[in-house]
Every structure is written in C-alpha cells, then in structure tokens.
XYZ file of C-alpha atoms in Angstrom:
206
model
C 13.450 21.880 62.989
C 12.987 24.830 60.084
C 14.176 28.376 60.667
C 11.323 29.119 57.966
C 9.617 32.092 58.982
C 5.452 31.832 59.388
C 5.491 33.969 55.733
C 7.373 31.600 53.683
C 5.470 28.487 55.369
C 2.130 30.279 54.307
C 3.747 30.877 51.144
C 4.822 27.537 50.519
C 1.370 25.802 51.545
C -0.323 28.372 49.307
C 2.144 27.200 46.024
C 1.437 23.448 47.057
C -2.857 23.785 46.960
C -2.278 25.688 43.566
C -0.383 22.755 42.440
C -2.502 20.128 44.083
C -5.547 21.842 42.307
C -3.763 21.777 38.619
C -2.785 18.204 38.964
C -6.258 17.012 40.117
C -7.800 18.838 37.327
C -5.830 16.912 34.931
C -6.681 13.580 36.615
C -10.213 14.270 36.394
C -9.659 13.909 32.718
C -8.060 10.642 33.216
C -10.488 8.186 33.294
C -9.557 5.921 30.724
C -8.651 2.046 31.412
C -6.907 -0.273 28.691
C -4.515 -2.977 28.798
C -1.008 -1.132 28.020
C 2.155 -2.546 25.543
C 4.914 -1.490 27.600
C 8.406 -1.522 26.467
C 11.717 -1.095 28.203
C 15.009 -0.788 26.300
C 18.106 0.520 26.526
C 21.512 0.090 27.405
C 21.223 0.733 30.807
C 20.251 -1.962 33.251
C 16.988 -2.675 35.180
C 14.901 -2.933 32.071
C 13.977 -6.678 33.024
C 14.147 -6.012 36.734
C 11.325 -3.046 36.330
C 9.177 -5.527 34.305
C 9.482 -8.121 37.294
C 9.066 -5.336 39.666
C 5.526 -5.111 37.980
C 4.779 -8.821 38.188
C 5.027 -8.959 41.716
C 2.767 -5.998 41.981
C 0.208 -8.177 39.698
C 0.817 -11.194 42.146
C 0.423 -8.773 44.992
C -2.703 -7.807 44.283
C -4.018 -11.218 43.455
C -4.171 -10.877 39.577
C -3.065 -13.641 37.291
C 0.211 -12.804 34.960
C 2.320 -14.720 33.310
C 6.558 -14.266 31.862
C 8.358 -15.835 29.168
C 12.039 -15.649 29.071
C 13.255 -15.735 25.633
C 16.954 -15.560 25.915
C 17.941 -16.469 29.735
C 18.231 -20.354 30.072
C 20.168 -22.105 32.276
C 21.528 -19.273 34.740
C 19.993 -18.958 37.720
C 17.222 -16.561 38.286
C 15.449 -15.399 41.594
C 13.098 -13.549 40.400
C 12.189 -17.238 38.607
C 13.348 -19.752 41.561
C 10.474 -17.032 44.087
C 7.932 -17.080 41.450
C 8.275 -20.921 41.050
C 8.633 -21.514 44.623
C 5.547 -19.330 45.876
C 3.618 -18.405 43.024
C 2.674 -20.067 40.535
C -0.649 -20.836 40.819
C -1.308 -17.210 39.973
C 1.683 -16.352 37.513
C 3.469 -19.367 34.998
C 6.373 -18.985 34.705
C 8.598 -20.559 31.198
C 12.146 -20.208 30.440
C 12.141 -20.806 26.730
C 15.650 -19.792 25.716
C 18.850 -21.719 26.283
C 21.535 -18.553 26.974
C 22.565 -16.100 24.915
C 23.639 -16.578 21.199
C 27.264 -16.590 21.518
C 27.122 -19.424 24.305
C 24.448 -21.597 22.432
C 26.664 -21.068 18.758
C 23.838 -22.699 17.237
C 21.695 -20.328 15.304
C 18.754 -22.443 13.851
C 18.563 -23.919 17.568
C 18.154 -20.431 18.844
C 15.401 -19.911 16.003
C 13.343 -22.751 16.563
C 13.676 -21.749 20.568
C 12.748 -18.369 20.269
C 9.728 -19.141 17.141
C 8.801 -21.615 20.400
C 8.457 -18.896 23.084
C 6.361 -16.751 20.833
C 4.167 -19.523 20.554
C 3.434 -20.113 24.141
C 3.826 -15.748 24.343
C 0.362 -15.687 22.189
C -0.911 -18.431 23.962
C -0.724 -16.447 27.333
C -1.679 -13.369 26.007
C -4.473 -14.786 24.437
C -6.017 -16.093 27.308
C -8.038 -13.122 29.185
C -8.006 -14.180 32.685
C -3.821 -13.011 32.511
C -4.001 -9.422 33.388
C 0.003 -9.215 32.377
C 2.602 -11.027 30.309
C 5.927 -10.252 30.213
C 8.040 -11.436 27.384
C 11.504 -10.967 28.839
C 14.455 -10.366 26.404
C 12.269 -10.554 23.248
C 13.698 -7.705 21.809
C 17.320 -9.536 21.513
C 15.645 -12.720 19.888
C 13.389 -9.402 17.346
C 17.202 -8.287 16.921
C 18.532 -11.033 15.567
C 15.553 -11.638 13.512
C 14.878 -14.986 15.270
C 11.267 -13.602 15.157
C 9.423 -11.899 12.517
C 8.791 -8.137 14.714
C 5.965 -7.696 11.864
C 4.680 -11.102 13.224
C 4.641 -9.574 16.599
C 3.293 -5.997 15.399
C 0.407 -7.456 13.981
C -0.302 -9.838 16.629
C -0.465 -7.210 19.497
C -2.542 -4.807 17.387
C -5.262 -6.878 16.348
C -5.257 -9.955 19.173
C -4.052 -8.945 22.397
C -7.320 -8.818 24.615
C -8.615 -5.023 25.512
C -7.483 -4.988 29.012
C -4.175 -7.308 28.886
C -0.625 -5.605 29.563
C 1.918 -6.824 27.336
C 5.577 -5.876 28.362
C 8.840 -6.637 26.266
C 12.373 -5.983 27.423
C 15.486 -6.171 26.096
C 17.897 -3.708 24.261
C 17.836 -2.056 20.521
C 14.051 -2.722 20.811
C 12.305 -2.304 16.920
C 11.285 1.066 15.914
C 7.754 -0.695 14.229
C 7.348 -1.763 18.404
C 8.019 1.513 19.951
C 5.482 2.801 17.471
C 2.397 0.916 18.390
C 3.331 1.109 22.626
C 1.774 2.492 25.019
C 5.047 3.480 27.458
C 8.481 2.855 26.269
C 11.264 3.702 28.928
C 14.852 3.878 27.534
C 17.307 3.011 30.282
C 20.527 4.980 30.064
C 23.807 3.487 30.907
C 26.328 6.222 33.056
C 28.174 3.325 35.003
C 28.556 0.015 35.238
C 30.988 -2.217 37.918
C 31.565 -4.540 34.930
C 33.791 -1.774 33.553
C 35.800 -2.086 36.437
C 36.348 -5.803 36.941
C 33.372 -6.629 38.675
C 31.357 -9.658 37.649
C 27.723 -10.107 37.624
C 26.465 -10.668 41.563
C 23.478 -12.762 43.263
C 20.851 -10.435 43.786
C 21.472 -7.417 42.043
C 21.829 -9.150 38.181
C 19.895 -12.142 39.023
C-alpha cells in the first residue's frame, strides 16, 4: 500500500502523460526499417550470450538466422547442442574454429580456419531469406589478423542484403568496424568469479 497523498498521485500521473507524450512524438519519427551491423565488445562478459539471446528471439518468431563460431571448437556449447537439437531447420548452426590460439599453437591452422568461417559467414549473409547472422568471436580471429577487417569492411558495406542483421562479438573489436555499425555495446568488466578461483560453470559460460 502507498501513504502517497491524492496530490502527489495526480502529480505523478500528470509527469508520466507529459513523458508518454514526448516519447511518442519521437517514435512517430521512427519509421525507418534496415537490416542493422551490430557489434558487441568489451571486456566484460555476455557479449556472445546477448547475440544468442537475439537468435532465439529470431527463432521465436519464426525467422530464419544463422551463427558461425569462429574461435569456440571443441567445448561444449548449449546455446549450440539447443539450437542443433531443436532448431535447425530455421537457424544453421557451424562451429568453424578449433579453440582458442594458445590451445591450437598452430597459427597457419588457425588462419586457414578462420579465412574458412568467413567464407561460409558471406555465404549466409548473402543469402536473403536469413534475417540474422551472427559471427561469434570474429573480432578475436580480426585481432589477430587471421582475417583481413578491410576484407570484412568492404564486404558488409557493399554486399550484405538491405534488411539482413549482421552481429560480431568478441573483444578489442576494430575501430574501421565500429565505424560502419549500426549499435556497438561495450561490455564493462567490474567482477568476475574467475578472479577468485572460480572456474568457468555449465550454464552461465556455456
């Protein structure tokens, strides 16, 4: 129950319909649709479990999508094991990377890999009926250089299809990438349990 006296309710509702008004004038000027390069970087985590986050909302509402993982190989995965088990006939699914660099120690292997996953990346994107494609951990493979991020630029400028989201994840992401997005979220680390002993867990990293 409130102690708010009938005044400061009136008051209150009063503020809110100003508010409500001001917003929905801006929206009205919203009207715009266009497929979106979205990037989320970082050193913070949840930048690939966002992009997931908005693959299931693709699969939810019955639009084809599409992910590429470019560094995660052989760990396990349930946002991969769910999407394999129950849909994909709406959103493929390919793990193109074999771990991260300092487990594979084999540097033209991870090159050819990654050059690989960029291949089949363009290949999705290309193909209209995908309404998103997330390429997951690119920006560690654009990093190392693996890939050519003027390659990639140039690619999403003048060949992704008008209405197809593009998302790319992964820390340090290229400042020649930030430039030509669309939404770029920095995640911000303040804690982390690894700090403290604690090892990466089933269902919260993966």
């Amino acid at each position: 129950m409130t102690d708010a006296k009938p005044e400061d309710l009136e008051r209150h509702a009063m503020k809110m319909a100003k508010k409500k008004a001001a917003r929905d004038k801006i929206m009205a000027t919203k009207t715009d649709k266009k497929g979106l390069i979205i990037i989320h970087t970082g050193k913070g985590k949840g930048k690939s479990s966002a992009a997931f986050g908005m693959i299931f909302r693709c699969i939810a509402h019955d639009m084809k999508c599409a992910v590429v993982q470019f560094i995660k190989g052989g760990m396990d995965c349930g946002e991969r094991n769910l999407i394999l088990d129950k849909f994909s006939d709406i959103c493929e699914f390919h793990t193109m990377g074999e771990g991260f660099t300092w487990e594979t120690q084999d540097k033209s292997r991870d090159i050819e890999m990654a050059a690989a996953a960029w291949e089949k990346a363009k290949e999705l994107i290309r193909d209209p009926s995908n309404t998103m494609v997330l390429l997951d951990e690119i920006n560690i493979a654009l990093r190392y250089d693996y890939i050519d991020v003027n390659d990639v630029v140039s690619f999403l400028v003048e060949e992704k299809p008008e209405m197809t989201h593009v998302v790319l994840t992964g820390r340090n992401a290229k400042d020649d990438l930030i430039e030509i997005a669309d939404l770029v979220t920095e995640m911000e680390l303040v804690k982390h349990p690894f700090r403290s002993g604690v090892k990466a867990q089933i269902g919260v990293e993966y």
